[in-house]
Amino acid sequence: SVDAAPHSSSTTTSPPTTSKTDYLLQEKKPPSKLHVTRGRKSLTTSPSIMVFLEAFEDFEKAAERIYLNAPMRTRCVMKYNHSNSCLKVKVTDDHVCVQYQTDSQQELKKLEKLISNLMKHMASGER
Amino acid sequence: MLMMEQPRLSTDVFMSELTLMFHNARTHGEVTVTIKRYDGRTKPHPKPRKLKNGKMSIVEPLPEPEEYSCLLRAKTKDKKISTVSASDALRFQLQFAQFLRSNMDGLKKEKKAKKKVKKATQ
């Protein structure tokens, strides 16, 4: 299934070496798809970097954008862990992926509104 | 990977099963809920295939869906369930929203009093 984080080829770019010291001495190039200049935003073109967005407004806007762009392909995934009191929400269309995590009851209300809106739109006849 | 075909549940049964899942997962484990749009198709999108006489088969696209609905899936370590919510089932959507709010109650409630206590102890 697509939900498992795929190990894409962009995470390690160091070529295979013979000895351990050679590997350590070698300059490690950063993976090409890690957009360091963008801060910690996870709006990448492949779901290889799964970072959580900091601001809820960013997540909300990005989620709506993804859905409106491809309503049939987009899915919203919520993972709730009670013992860690953590809720993670992901919206993806298998090309772009945005994630948000929270442990706050207040943010749950915002997320629940967002998800209800999405569900309403999904069930309606609008394209 | 062996997967048992789960019959699609009615929304009411789905909600009760989901409640049970959340209840069982309070001590450990996670519950994953997926929401997706469903256009009611029962056949996959036809692909152009090579016929015996060398030509490609004519692909008739599936008819445009008249009604959309919402496909909901829930998963825990032990179990997978799914349901389809009809397009005019506003009642279900409200029920679901209420359900989320009430079941995901393990999240922290931020209170100003608590923050003050934190600052005092630091």
PDB file of C-alpha atoms in Angstrom:
ATOM      1  CA  SER A   1       0.000   0.000   0.000  1.00  0.00           C
ATOM      2  CA  VAL A   2       1.073   3.549  -0.514  1.00  0.00           C
ATOM      3  CA  ASP A   3       0.778   4.467   3.138  1.00  0.00           C
ATOM      4  CA  ALA A   4       4.179   2.987   4.059  1.00  0.00           C
ATOM      5  CA  ALA A   5       6.947   5.527   3.664  1.00  0.00           C
ATOM      6  CA  PRO A   6       8.837   4.429   0.592  1.00  0.00           C
ATOM      7  CA  HIS A   7      12.613   4.255   0.729  1.00  0.00           C
ATOM      8  CA  SER A   8      13.390   6.243  -2.348  1.00  0.00           C
ATOM      9  CA  SER A   9      16.750   6.300  -3.988  1.00  0.00           C
ATOM     10  CA  SER A  10      17.281   9.927  -3.070  1.00  0.00           C
ATOM     11  CA  THR A  11      17.983   9.335   0.625  1.00  0.00           C
ATOM     12  CA  THR A  12      21.598   8.103   0.247  1.00  0.00           C
ATOM     13  CA  THR A  13      23.849   9.253  -2.538  1.00  0.00           C
ATOM     14  CA  SER A  14      27.233   8.042  -1.263  1.00  0.00           C
ATOM     15  CA  PRO A  15      28.643   5.363  -3.548  1.00  0.00           C
ATOM     16  CA  PRO A  16      29.728   1.980  -2.156  1.00  0.00           C
ATOM     17  CA  THR A  17      33.285   1.933  -0.793  1.00  0.00           C
ATOM     18  CA  THR A  18      35.662  -0.833   0.128  1.00  0.00           C
ATOM     19  CA  SER A  19      36.888   0.142   3.578  1.00  0.00           C
ATOM     20  CA  LYS A  20      35.107   1.759   6.476  1.00  0.00           C
ATOM     21  CA  THR A  21      37.653   4.588   6.851  1.00  0.00           C
ATOM     22  CA  ASP A  22      37.269   5.546   3.232  1.00  0.00           C
ATOM     23  CA  TYR A  23      33.553   5.854   3.785  1.00  0.00           C
ATOM     24  CA  LEU A  24      34.039   8.036   6.844  1.00  0.00           C
ATOM     25  CA  LEU A  25      36.591  10.291   5.190  1.00  0.00           C
ATOM     26  CA  GLN A  26      34.427  10.791   2.157  1.00  0.00           C
ATOM     27  CA  GLU A  27      32.425  13.979   1.955  1.00  0.00           C
ATOM     28  CA  LYS A  28      28.806  13.069   2.309  1.00  0.00           C
ATOM     29  CA  LYS A  29      26.626  14.893  -0.143  1.00  0.00           C
ATOM     30  CA  PRO A  30      23.205  15.838   1.126  1.00  0.00           C
ATOM     31  CA  PRO A  31      20.361  13.966  -0.565  1.00  0.00           C
ATOM     32  CA  SER A  32      19.285  15.914  -3.605  1.00  0.00           C
ATOM     33  CA  LYS A  33      15.616  16.008  -2.692  1.00  0.00           C
ATOM     34  CA  LEU A  34      16.043  17.469   0.779  1.00  0.00           C
ATOM     35  CA  HIS A  35      15.000  21.081   0.279  1.00  0.00           C
ATOM     36  CA  VAL A  36      17.033  22.591   3.099  1.00  0.00           C
ATOM     37  CA  THR A  37      16.436  26.158   1.916  1.00  0.00           C
ATOM     38  CA  ARG A  38      12.687  25.695   2.250  1.00  0.00           C
ATOM     39  CA  GLY A  39      12.887  25.097   5.953  1.00  0.00           C
ATOM     40  CA  ARG A  40      10.884  22.158   7.161  1.00  0.00           C
ATOM     41  CA  LYS A  41       8.073  22.247   4.653  1.00  0.00           C
ATOM     42  CA  SER A  42       7.213  18.924   3.180  1.00  0.00           C
ATOM     43  CA  LEU A  43       5.757  20.048  -0.145  1.00  0.00           C
ATOM     44  CA  THR A  44       8.043  17.896  -2.229  1.00  0.00           C
ATOM     45  CA  THR A  45       7.244  16.355  -5.550  1.00  0.00           C
ATOM     46  CA  SER A  46       7.700  12.826  -4.280  1.00  0.00           C
ATOM     47  CA  PRO A  47       6.659  11.349  -0.966  1.00  0.00           C
ATOM     48  CA  SER A  48      10.263  10.558  -0.070  1.00  0.00           C
ATOM     49  CA  ILE A  49      10.656  13.233   2.612  1.00  0.00           C
ATOM     50  CA  MET A  50       7.917  12.931   5.197  1.00  0.00           C
ATOM     51  CA  VAL A  51       8.199  15.970   7.417  1.00  0.00           C
ATOM     52  CA  PHE A  52       5.382  17.483   9.444  1.00  0.00           C
ATOM     53  CA  LEU A  53       4.277  21.021   8.711  1.00  0.00           C
ATOM     54  CA  GLU A  54       4.641  23.485  11.550  1.00  0.00           C
ATOM     55  CA  ALA A  55       1.677  25.766  11.027  1.00  0.00           C
ATOM     56  CA  PHE A  56      -1.871  24.516  10.837  1.00  0.00           C
ATOM     57  CA  GLU A  57      -2.839  27.191   8.312  1.00  0.00           C
ATOM     58  CA  ASP A  58      -0.154  25.951   5.942  1.00  0.00           C
ATOM     59  CA  PHE A  59      -1.369  22.406   6.297  1.00  0.00           C
ATOM     60  CA  GLU A  60      -4.979  23.422   5.745  1.00  0.00           C
ATOM     61  CA  LYS A  61      -4.240  25.417   2.621  1.00  0.00           C
ATOM     62  CA  ALA A  62      -1.983  22.756   1.183  1.00  0.00           C
ATOM     63  CA  ALA A  63      -4.509  20.002   1.906  1.00  0.00           C
ATOM     64  CA  GLU A  64      -7.307  21.909   0.183  1.00  0.00           C
ATOM     65  CA  ARG A  65      -5.081  22.658  -2.757  1.00  0.00           C
ATOM     66  CA  ILE A  66      -4.088  19.031  -3.178  1.00  0.00           C
ATOM     67  CA  TYR A  67      -7.677  17.857  -2.954  1.00  0.00           C
ATOM     68  CA  LEU A  68      -9.117  20.423  -5.367  1.00  0.00           C
ATOM     69  CA  ASN A  69      -6.376  19.657  -7.821  1.00  0.00           C
ATOM     70  CA  ALA A  70      -7.087  15.922  -7.891  1.00  0.00           C
ATOM     71  CA  PRO A  71     -10.251  15.036  -5.976  1.00  0.00           C
ATOM     72  CA  MET A  72     -10.425  11.442  -7.129  1.00  0.00           C
ATOM     73  CA  ARG A  73      -6.827  10.641  -6.279  1.00  0.00           C
ATOM     74  CA  THR A  74      -6.555  12.444  -2.969  1.00  0.00           C
ATOM     75  CA  ARG A  75      -6.969  10.648   0.331  1.00  0.00           C
ATOM     76  CA  CYS A  76      -6.863  11.811   3.892  1.00  0.00           C
ATOM     77  CA  VAL A  77      -5.330   9.534   6.507  1.00  0.00           C
ATOM     78  CA  MET A  78      -5.658  10.005  10.261  1.00  0.00           C
ATOM     79  CA  LYS A  79      -3.560   8.037  12.695  1.00  0.00           C
ATOM     80  CA  TYR A  80      -4.585   8.227  16.307  1.00  0.00           C
ATOM     81  CA  ASN A  81      -2.439   6.879  19.127  1.00  0.00           C
ATOM     82  CA  HIS A  82      -4.152   7.172  22.487  1.00  0.00           C
ATOM     83  CA  SER A  83      -1.291   6.008  24.696  1.00  0.00           C
ATOM     84  CA  ASN A  84       1.034   8.650  23.199  1.00  0.00           C
ATOM     85  CA  SER A  85      -1.833  11.159  22.846  1.00  0.00           C
ATOM     86  CA  CYS A  86      -0.780  11.899  19.306  1.00  0.00           C
ATOM     87  CA  LEU A  87      -2.851  12.520  16.204  1.00  0.00           C
ATOM     88  CA  LYS A  88      -1.229  12.571  12.793  1.00  0.00           C
ATOM     89  CA  VAL A  89      -3.076  13.644   9.668  1.00  0.00           C
ATOM     90  CA  LYS A  90      -1.807  13.178   6.142  1.00  0.00           C
ATOM     91  CA  VAL A  91      -3.322  14.407   2.886  1.00  0.00           C
ATOM     92  CA  THR A  92      -1.797  13.045  -0.277  1.00  0.00           C
ATOM     93  CA  ASP A  93      -2.524  12.389  -3.914  1.00  0.00           C
ATOM     94  CA  ASP A  94       0.425  10.034  -4.283  1.00  0.00           C
ATOM     95  CA  HIS A  95       2.520  12.818  -5.784  1.00  0.00           C
ATOM     96  CA  VAL A  96       2.466  15.490  -3.116  1.00  0.00           C
ATOM     97  CA  CYS A  97       2.040  14.760   0.547  1.00  0.00           C
ATOM     98  CA  VAL A  98       1.423  17.041   3.498  1.00  0.00           C
ATOM     99  CA  GLN A  99       1.364  15.941   7.105  1.00  0.00           C
ATOM    100  CA  TYR A 100       0.405  17.459  10.402  1.00  0.00           C
ATOM    101  CA  GLN A 101       0.735  16.093  13.891  1.00  0.00           C
ATOM    102  CA  THR A 102      -0.641  17.344  17.143  1.00  0.00           C
ATOM    103  CA  ASP A 103      -1.282  16.448  20.751  1.00  0.00           C
ATOM    104  CA  SER A 104      -3.641  19.324  21.445  1.00  0.00           C
ATOM    105  CA  GLN A 105      -7.382  19.102  21.847  1.00  0.00           C
ATOM    106  CA  GLN A 106      -7.797  22.561  20.321  1.00  0.00           C
ATOM    107  CA  GLU A 107      -6.059  21.541  17.121  1.00  0.00           C
ATOM    108  CA  LEU A 108      -8.210  18.431  16.971  1.00  0.00           C
ATOM    109  CA  LYS A 109     -11.244  20.699  16.593  1.00  0.00           C
ATOM    110  CA  LYS A 110      -9.618  22.528  13.698  1.00  0.00           C
ATOM    111  CA  LEU A 111      -8.621  19.247  12.075  1.00  0.00           C
ATOM    112  CA  GLU A 112     -12.065  17.828  12.546  1.00  0.00           C
ATOM    113  CA  LYS A 113     -13.549  20.857  10.779  1.00  0.00           C
ATOM    114  CA  LEU A 114     -11.126  20.440   7.909  1.00  0.00           C
ATOM    115  CA  ILE A 115     -11.880  16.754   7.581  1.00  0.00           C
ATOM    116  CA  SER A 116     -15.635  17.363   7.718  1.00  0.00           C
ATOM    117  CA  ASN A 117     -15.295  19.914   4.942  1.00  0.00           C
ATOM    118  CA  LEU A 118     -13.338  17.451   2.863  1.00  0.00           C
ATOM    119  CA  MET A 119     -15.915  14.736   3.422  1.00  0.00           C
ATOM    120  CA  LYS A 120     -18.751  17.062   2.479  1.00  0.00           C
ATOM    121  CA  HIS A 121     -17.007  18.016  -0.717  1.00  0.00           C
ATOM    122  CA  MET A 122     -16.171  14.417  -1.535  1.00  0.00           C
ATOM    123  CA  ALA A 123     -19.753  13.303  -1.157  1.00  0.00           C
ATOM    124  CA  SER A 124     -21.152  16.240  -3.131  1.00  0.00           C
ATOM    125  CA  GLY A 125     -21.461  16.226  -6.888  1.00  0.00           C
ATOM    126  CA  GLU A 126     -18.937  18.982  -7.475  1.00  0.00           C
ATOM    127  CA  ARG A 127     -15.910  18.182  -9.596  1.00  0.00           C
TER     128      ARG A 127
ATOM    129  CA  MET B   1       0.377 -11.303   1.302  1.00  0.00           C
ATOM    130  CA  LEU B   2      -2.821 -13.095   2.243  1.00  0.00           C
ATOM    131  CA  MET B   3      -5.670 -10.659   2.660  1.00  0.00           C
ATOM    132  CA  MET B   4      -9.136 -11.700   3.664  1.00  0.00           C
ATOM    133  CA  GLU B   5     -11.779  -9.938   1.646  1.00  0.00           C
ATOM    134  CA  GLN B   6     -13.748  -7.915   4.149  1.00  0.00           C
ATOM    135  CA  PRO B   7     -17.333  -7.264   3.102  1.00  0.00           C
ATOM    136  CA  ARG B   8     -18.146  -3.618   3.046  1.00  0.00           C
ATOM    137  CA  LEU B   9     -20.125  -2.709   6.127  1.00  0.00           C
ATOM    138  CA  SER B  10     -23.124  -0.472   6.432  1.00  0.00           C
ATOM    139  CA  THR B  11     -22.355   2.904   7.961  1.00  0.00           C
ATOM    140  CA  ASP B  12     -24.036   2.034  11.249  1.00  0.00           C
ATOM    141  CA  VAL B  13     -22.117  -1.209  11.682  1.00  0.00           C
ATOM    142  CA  PHE B  14     -18.962   0.600  10.634  1.00  0.00           C
ATOM    143  CA  MET B  15     -19.456   3.242  13.313  1.00  0.00           C
ATOM    144  CA  SER B  16     -20.010   0.678  16.031  1.00  0.00           C
ATOM    145  CA  GLU B  17     -16.985  -1.348  14.910  1.00  0.00           C
ATOM    146  CA  LEU B  18     -14.933   1.829  14.794  1.00  0.00           C
ATOM    147  CA  THR B  19     -15.998   2.711  18.324  1.00  0.00           C
ATOM    148  CA  LEU B  20     -14.841  -0.711  19.417  1.00  0.00           C
ATOM    149  CA  MET B  21     -11.510  -0.242  17.646  1.00  0.00           C
ATOM    150  CA  PHE B  22     -10.877   3.063  19.381  1.00  0.00           C
ATOM    151  CA  HIS B  23     -11.869   1.583  22.702  1.00  0.00           C
ATOM    152  CA  ASN B  24      -9.522  -1.375  22.328  1.00  0.00           C
ATOM    153  CA  ALA B  25      -6.651   0.841  21.237  1.00  0.00           C
ATOM    154  CA  ARG B  26      -6.705   3.016  24.323  1.00  0.00           C
ATOM    155  CA  THR B  27      -3.913   1.147  26.070  1.00  0.00           C
ATOM    156  CA  HIS B  28      -1.605   0.658  23.125  1.00  0.00           C
ATOM    157  CA  GLY B  29      -1.621   0.639  19.360  1.00  0.00           C
ATOM    158  CA  GLU B  30      -2.901   3.017  16.740  1.00  0.00           C
ATOM    159  CA  VAL B  31      -6.105   3.447  14.804  1.00  0.00           C
ATOM    160  CA  THR B  32      -5.794   4.626  11.225  1.00  0.00           C
ATOM    161  CA  VAL B  33      -8.790   6.112   9.441  1.00  0.00           C
ATOM    162  CA  THR B  34      -8.642   6.847   5.725  1.00  0.00           C
ATOM    163  CA  ILE B  35     -11.113   8.973   3.814  1.00  0.00           C
ATOM    164  CA  LYS B  36     -11.337   9.023   0.082  1.00  0.00           C
ATOM    165  CA  ARG B  37     -13.753   9.995  -2.640  1.00  0.00           C
ATOM    166  CA  TYR B  38     -15.532   7.199  -4.422  1.00  0.00           C
ATOM    167  CA  ASP B  39     -17.250   7.439  -7.795  1.00  0.00           C
ATOM    168  CA  GLY B  40     -19.179   4.228  -7.513  1.00  0.00           C
ATOM    169  CA  ARG B  41     -17.294   2.242 -10.119  1.00  0.00           C
ATOM    170  CA  THR B  42     -17.248  -1.499  -9.867  1.00  0.00           C
ATOM    171  CA  LYS B  43     -14.870  -2.150 -12.781  1.00  0.00           C
ATOM    172  CA  PRO B  44     -11.326  -0.903 -13.195  1.00  0.00           C
ATOM    173  CA  HIS B  45     -10.535   1.696 -15.833  1.00  0.00           C
ATOM    174  CA  PRO B  46     -10.137  -0.257 -19.085  1.00  0.00           C
ATOM    175  CA  LYS B  47      -6.653  -0.243 -20.584  1.00  0.00           C
ATOM    176  CA  PRO B  48      -5.985  -0.472 -24.322  1.00  0.00           C
ATOM    177  CA  ARG B  49      -4.880  -4.020 -24.961  1.00  0.00           C
ATOM    178  CA  LYS B  50      -3.324  -5.684 -27.960  1.00  0.00           C
ATOM    179  CA  LEU B  51      -5.761  -7.837 -29.860  1.00  0.00           C
ATOM    180  CA  LYS B  52      -4.874 -10.998 -31.791  1.00  0.00           C
ATOM    181  CA  ASN B  53      -5.046  -9.241 -35.141  1.00  0.00           C
ATOM    182  CA  GLY B  54      -2.289  -6.868 -34.030  1.00  0.00           C
ATOM    183  CA  LYS B  55      -4.432  -3.831 -33.428  1.00  0.00           C
ATOM    184  CA  MET B  56      -5.157  -2.239 -30.099  1.00  0.00           C
ATOM    185  CA  SER B  57      -8.560  -2.753 -28.601  1.00  0.00           C
ATOM    186  CA  ILE B  58     -10.907   0.178 -28.564  1.00  0.00           C
ATOM    187  CA  VAL B  59     -11.130   1.592 -25.097  1.00  0.00           C
ATOM    188  CA  GLU B  60     -14.460   2.951 -24.090  1.00  0.00           C
ATOM    189  CA  PRO B  61     -14.000   5.122 -21.035  1.00  0.00           C
ATOM    190  CA  LEU B  62     -16.196   4.356 -18.063  1.00  0.00           C
ATOM    191  CA  PRO B  63     -19.350   6.448 -17.917  1.00  0.00           C
ATOM    192  CA  GLU B  64     -19.121   9.684 -15.984  1.00  0.00           C
ATOM    193  CA  PRO B  65     -20.190   9.083 -12.420  1.00  0.00           C
ATOM    194  CA  GLU B  66     -23.481  10.636 -11.486  1.00  0.00           C
ATOM    195  CA  GLU B  67     -23.085  10.418  -7.759  1.00  0.00           C
ATOM    196  CA  TYR B  68     -20.029  10.628  -5.604  1.00  0.00           C
ATOM    197  CA  SER B  69     -19.722   9.185  -2.179  1.00  0.00           C
ATOM    198  CA  CYS B  70     -17.185   8.866   0.561  1.00  0.00           C
ATOM    199  CA  LEU B  71     -15.126   5.758   1.107  1.00  0.00           C
ATOM    200  CA  LEU B  72     -14.023   5.286   4.698  1.00  0.00           C
ATOM    201  CA  ARG B  73     -11.528   2.744   5.887  1.00  0.00           C
ATOM    202  CA  ALA B  74     -10.341   2.010   9.389  1.00  0.00           C
ATOM    203  CA  LYS B  75      -7.448  -0.161  10.404  1.00  0.00           C
ATOM    204  CA  THR B  76      -5.825  -1.417  13.545  1.00  0.00           C
ATOM    205  CA  LYS B  77      -3.180  -4.062  13.951  1.00  0.00           C
ATOM    206  CA  ASP B  78      -5.782  -6.820  14.078  1.00  0.00           C
ATOM    207  CA  LYS B  79      -8.606  -5.629  11.938  1.00  0.00           C
ATOM    208  CA  LYS B  80      -9.614  -3.743   8.801  1.00  0.00           C
ATOM    209  CA  ILE B  81     -13.054  -2.383   8.078  1.00  0.00           C
ATOM    210  CA  SER B  82     -14.527  -0.189   5.397  1.00  0.00           C
ATOM    211  CA  THR B  83     -17.736   1.508   4.438  1.00  0.00           C
ATOM    212  CA  VAL B  84     -19.196   3.824   1.860  1.00  0.00           C
ATOM    213  CA  SER B  85     -21.095   6.893   2.923  1.00  0.00           C
ATOM    214  CA  ALA B  86     -23.792   7.967   0.493  1.00  0.00           C
ATOM    215  CA  SER B  87     -23.769  11.421  -1.018  1.00  0.00           C
ATOM    216  CA  ASP B  88     -26.782  12.737   0.850  1.00  0.00           C
ATOM    217  CA  ALA B  89     -25.992  11.172   4.198  1.00  0.00           C
ATOM    218  CA  LEU B  90     -25.461  14.402   6.084  1.00  0.00           C
ATOM    219  CA  ARG B  91     -26.490  12.636   9.243  1.00  0.00           C
ATOM    220  CA  PHE B  92     -23.576  10.244   8.949  1.00  0.00           C
ATOM    221  CA  GLN B  93     -21.118  13.070   8.384  1.00  0.00           C
ATOM    222  CA  LEU B  94     -22.306  14.835  11.509  1.00  0.00           C
ATOM    223  CA  GLN B  95     -22.187  11.572  13.402  1.00  0.00           C
ATOM    224  CA  PHE B  96     -18.653  10.945  12.228  1.00  0.00           C
ATOM    225  CA  ALA B  97     -17.471  14.428  13.169  1.00  0.00           C
ATOM    226  CA  GLN B  98     -19.011  14.062  16.606  1.00  0.00           C
ATOM    227  CA  PHE B  99     -17.426  10.654  16.927  1.00  0.00           C
ATOM    228  CA  LEU B 100     -13.938  11.974  16.187  1.00  0.00           C
ATOM    229  CA  ARG B 101     -14.299  14.724  18.733  1.00  0.00           C
ATOM    230  CA  SER B 102     -15.499  12.368  21.424  1.00  0.00           C
ATOM    231  CA  ASN B 103     -13.145   9.438  20.823  1.00  0.00           C
ATOM    232  CA  MET B 104      -9.905  11.265  20.293  1.00  0.00           C
ATOM    233  CA  ASP B 105     -10.056  12.613  23.801  1.00  0.00           C
ATOM    234  CA  GLY B 106      -6.585  11.547  24.845  1.00  0.00           C
ATOM    235  CA  LEU B 107      -5.121  14.737  23.466  1.00  0.00           C
ATOM    236  CA  LYS B 108      -3.864  17.369  25.838  1.00  0.00           C
ATOM    237  CA  LYS B 109      -6.075  20.230  26.833  1.00  0.00           C
ATOM    238  CA  GLU B 110      -4.132  23.454  27.117  1.00  0.00           C
ATOM    239  CA  LYS B 111      -5.057  25.404  30.176  1.00  0.00           C
ATOM    240  CA  LYS B 112      -3.557  28.656  31.301  1.00  0.00           C
ATOM    241  CA  ALA B 113      -3.491  27.431  34.908  1.00  0.00           C
ATOM    242  CA  LYS B 114      -1.298  24.496  33.901  1.00  0.00           C
ATOM    243  CA  LYS B 115       1.122  26.755  32.064  1.00  0.00           C
ATOM    244  CA  LYS B 116       1.534  28.931  35.145  1.00  0.00           C
ATOM    245  CA  VAL B 117       2.244  25.879  37.246  1.00  0.00           C
ATOM    246  CA  LYS B 118       4.868  24.811  34.696  1.00  0.00           C
ATOM    247  CA  LYS B 119       6.600  28.151  34.869  1.00  0.00           C
ATOM    248  CA  ALA B 120       6.612  28.080  38.656  1.00  0.00           C
ATOM    249  CA  THR B 121       8.228  24.661  38.812  1.00  0.00           C
ATOM    250  CA  GLN B 122      10.938  25.458  36.220  1.00  0.00           C
TER     251      GLN B 122
END
